[in-house]
Coordinates of C-alpha atoms in Angstrom, one line a residue:
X1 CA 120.4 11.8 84.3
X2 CA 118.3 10.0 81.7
X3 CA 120.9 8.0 80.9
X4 CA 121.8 6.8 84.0
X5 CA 118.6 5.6 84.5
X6 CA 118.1 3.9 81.7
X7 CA 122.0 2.2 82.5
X8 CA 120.3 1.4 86.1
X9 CA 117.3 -0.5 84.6
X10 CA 119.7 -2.1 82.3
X11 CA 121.7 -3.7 84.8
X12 CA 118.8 -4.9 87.2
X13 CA 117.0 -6.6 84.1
X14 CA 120.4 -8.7 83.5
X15 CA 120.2 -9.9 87.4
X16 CA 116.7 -10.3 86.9
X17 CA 117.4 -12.6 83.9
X18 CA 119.2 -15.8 86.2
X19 CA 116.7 -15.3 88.6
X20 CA 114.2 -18.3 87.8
X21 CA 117.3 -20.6 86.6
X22 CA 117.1 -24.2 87.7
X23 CA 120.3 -25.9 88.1
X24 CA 120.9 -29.8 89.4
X25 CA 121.3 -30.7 92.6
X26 CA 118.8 -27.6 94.3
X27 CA 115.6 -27.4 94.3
X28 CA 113.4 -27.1 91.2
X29 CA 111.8 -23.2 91.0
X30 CA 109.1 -22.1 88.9
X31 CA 110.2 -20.0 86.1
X32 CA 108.0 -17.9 84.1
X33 CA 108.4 -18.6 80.4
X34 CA 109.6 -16.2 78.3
X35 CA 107.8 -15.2 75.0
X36 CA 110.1 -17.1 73.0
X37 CA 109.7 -20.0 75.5
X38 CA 105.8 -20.0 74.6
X39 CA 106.7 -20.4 71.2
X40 CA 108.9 -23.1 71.6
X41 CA 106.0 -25.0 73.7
X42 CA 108.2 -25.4 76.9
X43 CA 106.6 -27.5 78.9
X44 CA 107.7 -28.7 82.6
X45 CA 108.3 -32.3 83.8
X46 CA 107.8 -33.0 87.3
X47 CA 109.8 -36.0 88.7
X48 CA 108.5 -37.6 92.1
X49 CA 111.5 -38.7 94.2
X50 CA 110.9 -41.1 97.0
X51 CA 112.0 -39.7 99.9
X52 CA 110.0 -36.5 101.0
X53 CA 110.4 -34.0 98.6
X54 CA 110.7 -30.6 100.5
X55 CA 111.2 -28.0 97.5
X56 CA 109.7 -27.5 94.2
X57 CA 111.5 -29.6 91.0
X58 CA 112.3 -28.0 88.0
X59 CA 112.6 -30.2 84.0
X60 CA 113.4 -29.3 81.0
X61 CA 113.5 -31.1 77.6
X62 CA 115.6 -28.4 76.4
X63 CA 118.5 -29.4 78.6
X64 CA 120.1 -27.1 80.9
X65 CA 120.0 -23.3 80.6
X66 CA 123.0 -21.4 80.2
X67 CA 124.4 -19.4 83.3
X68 CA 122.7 -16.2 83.4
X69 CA 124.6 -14.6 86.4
X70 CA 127.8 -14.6 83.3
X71 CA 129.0 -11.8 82.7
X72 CA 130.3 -11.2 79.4
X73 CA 132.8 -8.9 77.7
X74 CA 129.9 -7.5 75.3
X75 CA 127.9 -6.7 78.8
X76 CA 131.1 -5.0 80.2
X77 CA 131.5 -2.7 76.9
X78 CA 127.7 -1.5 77.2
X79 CA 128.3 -0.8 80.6
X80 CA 131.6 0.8 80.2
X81 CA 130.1 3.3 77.2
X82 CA 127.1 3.7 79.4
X83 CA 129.5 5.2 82.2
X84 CA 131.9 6.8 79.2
X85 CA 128.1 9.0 78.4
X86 CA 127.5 9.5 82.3
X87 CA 131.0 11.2 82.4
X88 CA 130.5 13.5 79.6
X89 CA 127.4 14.6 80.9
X90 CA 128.2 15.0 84.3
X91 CA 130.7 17.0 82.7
X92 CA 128.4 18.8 80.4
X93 CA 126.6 19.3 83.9
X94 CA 129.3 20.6 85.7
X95 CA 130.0 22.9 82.3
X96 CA 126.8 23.9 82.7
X97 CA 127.0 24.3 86.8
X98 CA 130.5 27.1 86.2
X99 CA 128.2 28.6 83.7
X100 CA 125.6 29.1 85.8
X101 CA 127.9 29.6 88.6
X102 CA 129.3 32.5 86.7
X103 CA 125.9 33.8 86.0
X104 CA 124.9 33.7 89.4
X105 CA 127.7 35.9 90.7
X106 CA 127.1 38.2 88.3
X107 CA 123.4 38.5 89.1
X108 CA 124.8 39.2 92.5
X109 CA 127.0 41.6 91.5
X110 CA 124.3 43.7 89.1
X111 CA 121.8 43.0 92.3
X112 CA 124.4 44.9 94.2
X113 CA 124.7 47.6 91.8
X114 CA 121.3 48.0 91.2
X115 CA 121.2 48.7 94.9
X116 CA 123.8 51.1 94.7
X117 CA 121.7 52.9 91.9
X118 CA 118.3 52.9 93.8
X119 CA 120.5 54.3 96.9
X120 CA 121.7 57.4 93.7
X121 CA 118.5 57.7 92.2
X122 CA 116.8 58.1 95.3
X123 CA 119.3 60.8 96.5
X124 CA 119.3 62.2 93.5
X125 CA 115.3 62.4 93.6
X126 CA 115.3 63.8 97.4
X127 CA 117.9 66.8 95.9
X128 CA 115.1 67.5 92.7
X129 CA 112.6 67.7 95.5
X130 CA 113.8 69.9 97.8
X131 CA 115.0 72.3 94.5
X132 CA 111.5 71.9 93.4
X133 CA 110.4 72.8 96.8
X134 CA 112.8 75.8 97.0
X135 CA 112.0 77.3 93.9
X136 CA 108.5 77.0 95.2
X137 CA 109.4 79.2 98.1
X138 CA 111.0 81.7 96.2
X139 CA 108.2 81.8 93.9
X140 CA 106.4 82.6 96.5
X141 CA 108.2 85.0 98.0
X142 CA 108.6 86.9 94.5
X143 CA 105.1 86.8 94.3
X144 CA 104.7 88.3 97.8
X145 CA 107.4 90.9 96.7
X146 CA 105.6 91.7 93.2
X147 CA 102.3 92.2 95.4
X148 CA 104.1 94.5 98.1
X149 CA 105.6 96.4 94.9
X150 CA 102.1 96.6 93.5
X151 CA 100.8 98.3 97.3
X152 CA 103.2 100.4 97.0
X153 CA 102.8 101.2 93.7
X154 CA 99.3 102.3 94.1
X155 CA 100.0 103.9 97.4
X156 CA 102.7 105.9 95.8
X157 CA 99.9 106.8 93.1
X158 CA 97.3 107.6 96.4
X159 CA 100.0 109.8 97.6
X160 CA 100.7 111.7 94.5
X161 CA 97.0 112.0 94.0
X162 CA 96.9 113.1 97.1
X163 CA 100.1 115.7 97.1
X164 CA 98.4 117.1 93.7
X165 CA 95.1 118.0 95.1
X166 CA 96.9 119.5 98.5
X167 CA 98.9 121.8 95.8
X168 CA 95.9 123.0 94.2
X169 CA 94.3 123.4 97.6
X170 CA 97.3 125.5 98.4
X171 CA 97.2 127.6 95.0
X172 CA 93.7 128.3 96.2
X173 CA 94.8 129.1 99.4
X174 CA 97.5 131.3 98.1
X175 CA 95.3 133.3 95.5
X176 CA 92.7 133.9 98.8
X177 CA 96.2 134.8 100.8
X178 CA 96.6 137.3 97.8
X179 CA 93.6 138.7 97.5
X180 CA 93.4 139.0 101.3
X181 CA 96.6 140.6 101.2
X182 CA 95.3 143.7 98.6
X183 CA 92.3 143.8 100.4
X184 CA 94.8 144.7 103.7
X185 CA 96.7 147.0 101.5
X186 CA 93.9 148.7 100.3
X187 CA 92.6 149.3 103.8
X188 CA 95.3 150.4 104.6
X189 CA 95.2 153.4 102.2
X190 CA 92.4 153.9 102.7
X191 CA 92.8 154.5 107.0
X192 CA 95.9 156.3 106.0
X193 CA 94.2 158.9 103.8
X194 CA 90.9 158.6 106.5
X195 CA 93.3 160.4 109.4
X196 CA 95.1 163.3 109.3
X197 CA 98.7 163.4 109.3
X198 CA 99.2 164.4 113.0
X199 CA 96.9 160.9 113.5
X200 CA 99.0 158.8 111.4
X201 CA 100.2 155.9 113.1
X202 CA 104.3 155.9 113.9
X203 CA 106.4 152.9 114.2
X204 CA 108.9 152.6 117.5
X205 CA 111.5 154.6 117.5
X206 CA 114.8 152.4 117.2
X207 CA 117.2 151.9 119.5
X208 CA 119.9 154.3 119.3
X209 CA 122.2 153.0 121.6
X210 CA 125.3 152.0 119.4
X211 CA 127.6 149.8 121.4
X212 CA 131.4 150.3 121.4
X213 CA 132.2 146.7 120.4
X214 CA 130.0 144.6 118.2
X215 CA 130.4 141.2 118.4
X216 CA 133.4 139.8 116.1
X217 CA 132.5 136.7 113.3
X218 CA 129.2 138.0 113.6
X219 CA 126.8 137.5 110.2
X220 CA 123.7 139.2 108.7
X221 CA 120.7 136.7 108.6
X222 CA 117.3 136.3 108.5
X223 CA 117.3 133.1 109.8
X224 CA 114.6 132.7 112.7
X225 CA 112.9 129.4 114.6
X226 CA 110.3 128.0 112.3
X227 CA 107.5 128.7 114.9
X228 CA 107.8 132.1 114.0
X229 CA 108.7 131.8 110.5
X230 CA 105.7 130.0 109.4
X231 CA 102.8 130.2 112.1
X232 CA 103.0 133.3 113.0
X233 CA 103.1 136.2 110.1
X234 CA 101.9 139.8 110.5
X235 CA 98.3 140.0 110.8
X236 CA 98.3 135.9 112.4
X237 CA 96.0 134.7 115.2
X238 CA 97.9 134.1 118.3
X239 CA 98.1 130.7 120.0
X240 CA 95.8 131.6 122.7
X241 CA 95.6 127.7 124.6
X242 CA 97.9 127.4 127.6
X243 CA 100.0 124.3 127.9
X244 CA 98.3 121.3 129.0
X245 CA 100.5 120.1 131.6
X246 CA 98.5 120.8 135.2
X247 CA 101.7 122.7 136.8
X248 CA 101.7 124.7 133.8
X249 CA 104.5 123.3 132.0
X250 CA 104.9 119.9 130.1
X251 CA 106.1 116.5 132.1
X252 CA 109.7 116.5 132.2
X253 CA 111.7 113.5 130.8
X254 CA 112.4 110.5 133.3
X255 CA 114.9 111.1 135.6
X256 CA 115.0 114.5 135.5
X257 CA 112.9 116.1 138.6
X258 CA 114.3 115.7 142.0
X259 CA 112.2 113.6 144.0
X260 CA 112.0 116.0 147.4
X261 CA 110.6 119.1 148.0
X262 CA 108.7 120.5 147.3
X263 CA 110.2 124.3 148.1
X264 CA 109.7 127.5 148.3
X265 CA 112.3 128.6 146.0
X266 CA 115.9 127.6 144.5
X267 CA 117.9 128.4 147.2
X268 CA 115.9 126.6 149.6
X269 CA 117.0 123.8 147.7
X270 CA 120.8 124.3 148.0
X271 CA 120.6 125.0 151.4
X272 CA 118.5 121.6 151.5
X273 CA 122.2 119.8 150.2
X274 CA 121.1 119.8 146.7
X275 CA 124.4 120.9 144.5
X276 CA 123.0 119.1 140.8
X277 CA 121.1 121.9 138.7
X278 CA 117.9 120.7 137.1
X279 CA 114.1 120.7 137.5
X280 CA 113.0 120.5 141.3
X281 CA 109.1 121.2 142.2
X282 CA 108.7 124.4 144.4
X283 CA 105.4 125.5 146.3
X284 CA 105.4 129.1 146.8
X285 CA 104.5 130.5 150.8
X286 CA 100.3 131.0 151.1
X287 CA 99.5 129.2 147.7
X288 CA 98.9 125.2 147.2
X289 CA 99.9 125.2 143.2
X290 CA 103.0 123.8 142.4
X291 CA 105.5 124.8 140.1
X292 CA 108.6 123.0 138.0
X293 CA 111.2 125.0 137.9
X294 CA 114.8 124.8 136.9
X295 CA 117.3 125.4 139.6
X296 CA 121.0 126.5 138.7
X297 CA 123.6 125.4 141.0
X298 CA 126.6 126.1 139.2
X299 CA 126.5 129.7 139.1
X300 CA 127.6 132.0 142.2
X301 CA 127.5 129.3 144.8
X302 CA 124.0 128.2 143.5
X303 CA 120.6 128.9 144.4
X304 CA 119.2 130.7 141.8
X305 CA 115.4 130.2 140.4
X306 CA 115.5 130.9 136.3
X307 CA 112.5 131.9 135.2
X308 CA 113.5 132.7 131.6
X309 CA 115.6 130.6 128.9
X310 CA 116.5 131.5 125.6
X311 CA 119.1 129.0 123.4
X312 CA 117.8 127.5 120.0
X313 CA 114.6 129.0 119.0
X314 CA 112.2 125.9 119.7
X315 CA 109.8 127.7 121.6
X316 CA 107.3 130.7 120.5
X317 CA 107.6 133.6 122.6
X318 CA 105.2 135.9 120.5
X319 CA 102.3 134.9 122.8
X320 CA 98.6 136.5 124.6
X321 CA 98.6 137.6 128.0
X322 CA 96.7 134.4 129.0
X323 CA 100.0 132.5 128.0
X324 CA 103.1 134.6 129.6
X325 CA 100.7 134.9 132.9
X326 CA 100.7 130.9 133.5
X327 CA 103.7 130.3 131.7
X328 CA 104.9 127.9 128.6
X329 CA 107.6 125.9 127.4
X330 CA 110.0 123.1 128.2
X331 CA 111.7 122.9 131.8
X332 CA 115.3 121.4 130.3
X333 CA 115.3 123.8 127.4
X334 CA 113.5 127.2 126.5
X335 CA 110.6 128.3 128.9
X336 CA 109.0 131.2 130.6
X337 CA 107.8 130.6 134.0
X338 CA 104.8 132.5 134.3
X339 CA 104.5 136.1 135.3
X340 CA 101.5 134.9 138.5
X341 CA 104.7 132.6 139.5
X342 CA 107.2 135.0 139.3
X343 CA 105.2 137.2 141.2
X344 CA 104.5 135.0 144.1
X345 CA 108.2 133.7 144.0
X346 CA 109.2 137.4 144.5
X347 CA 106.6 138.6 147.5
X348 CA 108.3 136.0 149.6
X349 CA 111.1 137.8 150.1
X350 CA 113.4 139.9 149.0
X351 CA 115.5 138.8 145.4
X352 CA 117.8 140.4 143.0
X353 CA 117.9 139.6 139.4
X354 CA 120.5 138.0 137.2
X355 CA 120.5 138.2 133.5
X356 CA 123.1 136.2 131.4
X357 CA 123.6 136.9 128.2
X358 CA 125.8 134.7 125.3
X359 CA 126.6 136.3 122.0
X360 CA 127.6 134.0 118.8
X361 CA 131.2 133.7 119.1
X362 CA 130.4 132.0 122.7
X363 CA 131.2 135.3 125.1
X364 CA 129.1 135.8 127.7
X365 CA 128.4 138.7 130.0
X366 CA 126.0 139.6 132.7
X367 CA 123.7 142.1 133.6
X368 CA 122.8 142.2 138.1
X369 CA 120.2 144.3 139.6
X370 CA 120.1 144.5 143.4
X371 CA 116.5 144.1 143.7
X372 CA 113.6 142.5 141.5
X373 CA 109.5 141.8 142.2
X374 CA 107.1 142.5 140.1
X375 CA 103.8 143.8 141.3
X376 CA 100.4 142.2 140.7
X377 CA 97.8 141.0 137.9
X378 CA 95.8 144.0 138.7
X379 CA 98.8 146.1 137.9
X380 CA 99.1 143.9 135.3
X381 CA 102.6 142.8 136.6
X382 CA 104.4 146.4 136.9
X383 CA 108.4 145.4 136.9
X384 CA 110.4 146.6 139.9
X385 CA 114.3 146.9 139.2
X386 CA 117.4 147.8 142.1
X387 CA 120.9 148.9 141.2
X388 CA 122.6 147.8 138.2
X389 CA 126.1 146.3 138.2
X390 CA 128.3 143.7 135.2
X391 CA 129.6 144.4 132.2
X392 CA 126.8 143.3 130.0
X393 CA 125.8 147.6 130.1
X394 CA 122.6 148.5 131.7
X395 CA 119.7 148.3 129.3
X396 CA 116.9 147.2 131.3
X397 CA 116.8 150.3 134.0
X398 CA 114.6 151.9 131.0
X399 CA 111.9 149.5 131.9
X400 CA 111.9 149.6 135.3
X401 CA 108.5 150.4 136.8
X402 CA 106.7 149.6 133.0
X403 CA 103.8 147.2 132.5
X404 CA 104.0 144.0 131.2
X405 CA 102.8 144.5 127.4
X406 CA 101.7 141.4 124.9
X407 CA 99.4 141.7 121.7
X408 CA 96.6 141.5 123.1
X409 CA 97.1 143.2 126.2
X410 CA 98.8 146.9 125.4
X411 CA 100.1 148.4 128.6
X412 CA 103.6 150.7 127.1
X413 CA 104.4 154.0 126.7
X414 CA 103.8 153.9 122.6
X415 CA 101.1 155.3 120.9
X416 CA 101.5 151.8 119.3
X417 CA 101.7 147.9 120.2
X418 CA 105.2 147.0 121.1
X419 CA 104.4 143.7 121.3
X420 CA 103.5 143.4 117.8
X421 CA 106.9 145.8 116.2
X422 CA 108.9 143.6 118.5
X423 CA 106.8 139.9 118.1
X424 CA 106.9 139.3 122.0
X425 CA 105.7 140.1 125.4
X426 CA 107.9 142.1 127.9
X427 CA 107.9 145.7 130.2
X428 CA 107.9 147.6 127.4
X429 CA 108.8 151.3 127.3
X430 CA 108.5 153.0 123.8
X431 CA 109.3 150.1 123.2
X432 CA 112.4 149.6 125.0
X433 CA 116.4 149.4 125.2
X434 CA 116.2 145.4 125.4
X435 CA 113.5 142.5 124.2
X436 CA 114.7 139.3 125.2
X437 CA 111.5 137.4 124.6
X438 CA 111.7 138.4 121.0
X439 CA 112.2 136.3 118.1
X440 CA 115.1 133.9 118.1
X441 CA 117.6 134.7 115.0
X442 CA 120.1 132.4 114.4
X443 CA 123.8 133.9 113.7
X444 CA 123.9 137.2 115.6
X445 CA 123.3 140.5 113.1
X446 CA 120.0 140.2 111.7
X447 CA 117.7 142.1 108.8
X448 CA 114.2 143.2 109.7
X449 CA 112.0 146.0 109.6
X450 CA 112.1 146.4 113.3
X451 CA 114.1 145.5 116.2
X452 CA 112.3 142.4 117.2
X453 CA 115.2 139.7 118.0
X454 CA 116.7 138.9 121.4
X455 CA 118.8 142.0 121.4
X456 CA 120.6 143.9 124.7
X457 CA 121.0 147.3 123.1
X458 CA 124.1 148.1 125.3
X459 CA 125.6 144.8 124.0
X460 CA 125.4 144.6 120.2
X461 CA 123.0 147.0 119.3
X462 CA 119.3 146.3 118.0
X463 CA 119.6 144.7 114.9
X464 CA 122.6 142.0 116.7
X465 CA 120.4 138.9 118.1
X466 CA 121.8 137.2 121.4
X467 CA 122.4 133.0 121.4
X468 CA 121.3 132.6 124.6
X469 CA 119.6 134.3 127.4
X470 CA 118.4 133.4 131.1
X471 CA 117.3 135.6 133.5
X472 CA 116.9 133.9 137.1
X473 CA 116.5 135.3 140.9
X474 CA 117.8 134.7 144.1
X475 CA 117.4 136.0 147.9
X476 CA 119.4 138.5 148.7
X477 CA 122.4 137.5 150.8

């Protein structure tokens, strides 16, 4: 570009050189002298023509000037080798312009990669994040594990602390147990050697009865309900407190109690169109109380009331008076009824009994009597019996007119408690041919000291411990 400007100012000097000529014939214009021109003295003559001179008139004593606007071969060459160095650099320029060219597009092409990166890098710093944020959270959540660890750590250590002092509580209580225990012993001596031997105390009798056929599969156990087992051993307080439930019995489960009634007994309620068995609420004639009872329809056209239910042991039947009067239990499962509502039940009319009896190999028999009431608290409940009849053998005509006997309540024919040889309440004799609210052992033949399980004495003897027992009442047909 330099160049061509100085070629420009080249050229417009050589037009500006012929500018100021003067030639003959046109009119004279003023020329500025040249340096060289000074030198030479130049000076101008001025001729005065006679007609009216309208233009200026240029002299020289130097005689005419050569033609400036000539153009010669030497100005042609400069001009041509000025244009020969304005093609080489325009092509140095556009050398320079592909280069740069080049350049450029490859600018634009790492522009577009560096994008492309930024776009990778800032993925690739979103994934680092959100690892560095999960291992965060399960840091975290390690941390909360190791602390939960560490509770229960310590409250495995509480425990154990805990479980150690309750054993040495218990070796205390065991040493008092056993000291107790010697100090019972060594009563007992001692009241043994106090009476005389007509005075010493005799233990029931046992039942002689031998059956003709003893149950088959039947095993020797000692297995009994826990109840029994653990809460009450020889020498134990009784459970004294009645059941909470203000009909004498605990709420049934949902679903389970008939809506109607209430009525005066079972049958009332089969006659009523009711052909389900379950719990239904009856109100005995001349009393307001009302009473849950279980009603069993699928026996002998229905209509029976059961007021006793033996089957798996989760009751305790070794009991005071104050509990077999008002009656314990569970409806659906075992229960006594309570001897003031059998009572009532029975003065309404007149009922025979029903007991059913199930062995281990899933027989079952049945004892019938034609007539059953019991007489009242003041008699302390004095059973009533009719005529026997089934194939379970008669074992409860021994009882008939007896008292009803508990522990603390002693009402039999032994110089003893029957309620405690035999660990439950019932008519007791001296003591008896039959003890169905004895304890529960599981498996049929049983080892004990004395007859005290669920036995029938006509079916299985006294040392063979019934399944399942009910014993329920109906009006006579």
């Amino acid at each position: 570009m330099r160049s061509v400007t100085w070629s420009l100012c080249v050229v417009l000097c050589l037009c500006a050189w012929g500018v100021g000529d003067c030639r003959s014939g046109e009119p004279l214009l003023r020329r500025r002298r040249s340096p060289d021109e000074d030198d030479a003295k130049c000076s101008y003559t001025f001729l005065v023509p006679q007609n009216k001179i309208t233009g200026p008139i240029c002299a020289s004593s130097t005689g005419p000037e050569p033609d400036k606007d000539r153009v010669t071969r030497m100005d042609i060459a400069d001009v041509r080798e000025v244009l020969s160095k304005q093609r080489r650099e325009i092509e140095i320029l556009q050398l320079v312009v592909d280069v740069d060219g080049n350049m450029v597009n490859e600018m634009k092409l790492l522009r577009k990669e560096s994008r492309n990166m930024n776009s990778r890098v800032t993925q690739l710093y979103m994934q680092l994040l959100h690892e560095i944020i999960r291992k965060r959270d399960n840091s975290l959540e390690l941390a909360q594990l190791e602390n939960r660890i560490l509770n229960v750590t310590s409250e495995m250590l509480r425990l154990a602390s805990r479980y150690k002092e309750l054993e040495r509580r218990f070796s205390q209580l065991a040493g008092v147990v056993n000291n107790q225990s010697v100090l019972i012993s060594a009563l007992e001596e001692q009241c043994l050697r106090t009476y005389t031997r007509q005075e010493l105390p005799v233990v029931p009798p046992l039942v002689q009865v031998v059956p003709e056929n003893i149950p088959i599969n039947s095993r020797f156990t000692n297995e009994i309900q826990r109840d029994h087992n653990r809460a009450f051993p020889r020498g134990s307080r009784m459970d004294s407190s009645p059941t909470g439930s203000p009909l004498g019995f605990p709420p049934p489960p949902q679903g389970t109690l008939s809506s109607d009634g209430p009525f005066r007994d079972c049958y009332q309620v089969r006659q009523a169109g009711h052909t389900t068995s379950g719990m239904y609420l009856l109100k005995v004639d001349g009393s307001e109380r009302l009473i849950q009872a279980w009603c069993e329809h699928g026996l002998d056209n229905g209509g029976w009331t059961v007021f006793q239910r033996r089957k798996d042991g989760s009751v305790n039947f070794f009991r005071n008076w104050e509990n077999y009067k008002k009656g314990f239990g569970n409806i659906d499962n075992e229960y006594w009824l309570g001897l003031e509502n059998i009572y009532n039940l029975g003065k309404q009319g007149d009922y025979r009994l029903l007991v059913e009896l199930e062995d281990w190999v899933g027989k079952k028999v049945y004892a019938e009597y034609s007539s059953f009431h019991l007489e009242p608290e003041s008699e302390f409940y004095r059973l009533r019996l009719g005529a026997y009849q089934g194939n379970a053998g008669d074992s409860m005509t021994s009882h008939n007119g007896k008292q009803f006997t508990t522990l603390d309540r002693d009402k039999d024919a032994f110089s003893g408690n029957c309620a405690h040889f035999h660990k439950g309440g019932w008519w007791y004799n001296a003591c008896g041919q039959t003890n169905l609210n004895g304890v529960w052992y599981s498996g049929g033949v049983y080892r004990s000291k004395f007859q005290d399980g669920i036995f029938w004495a006509d079916y299985g003897g006294g040392f063979y411990s019934l399944k399942t027992v009910r014993m329920m009442i109906r009006p006579i047909d």
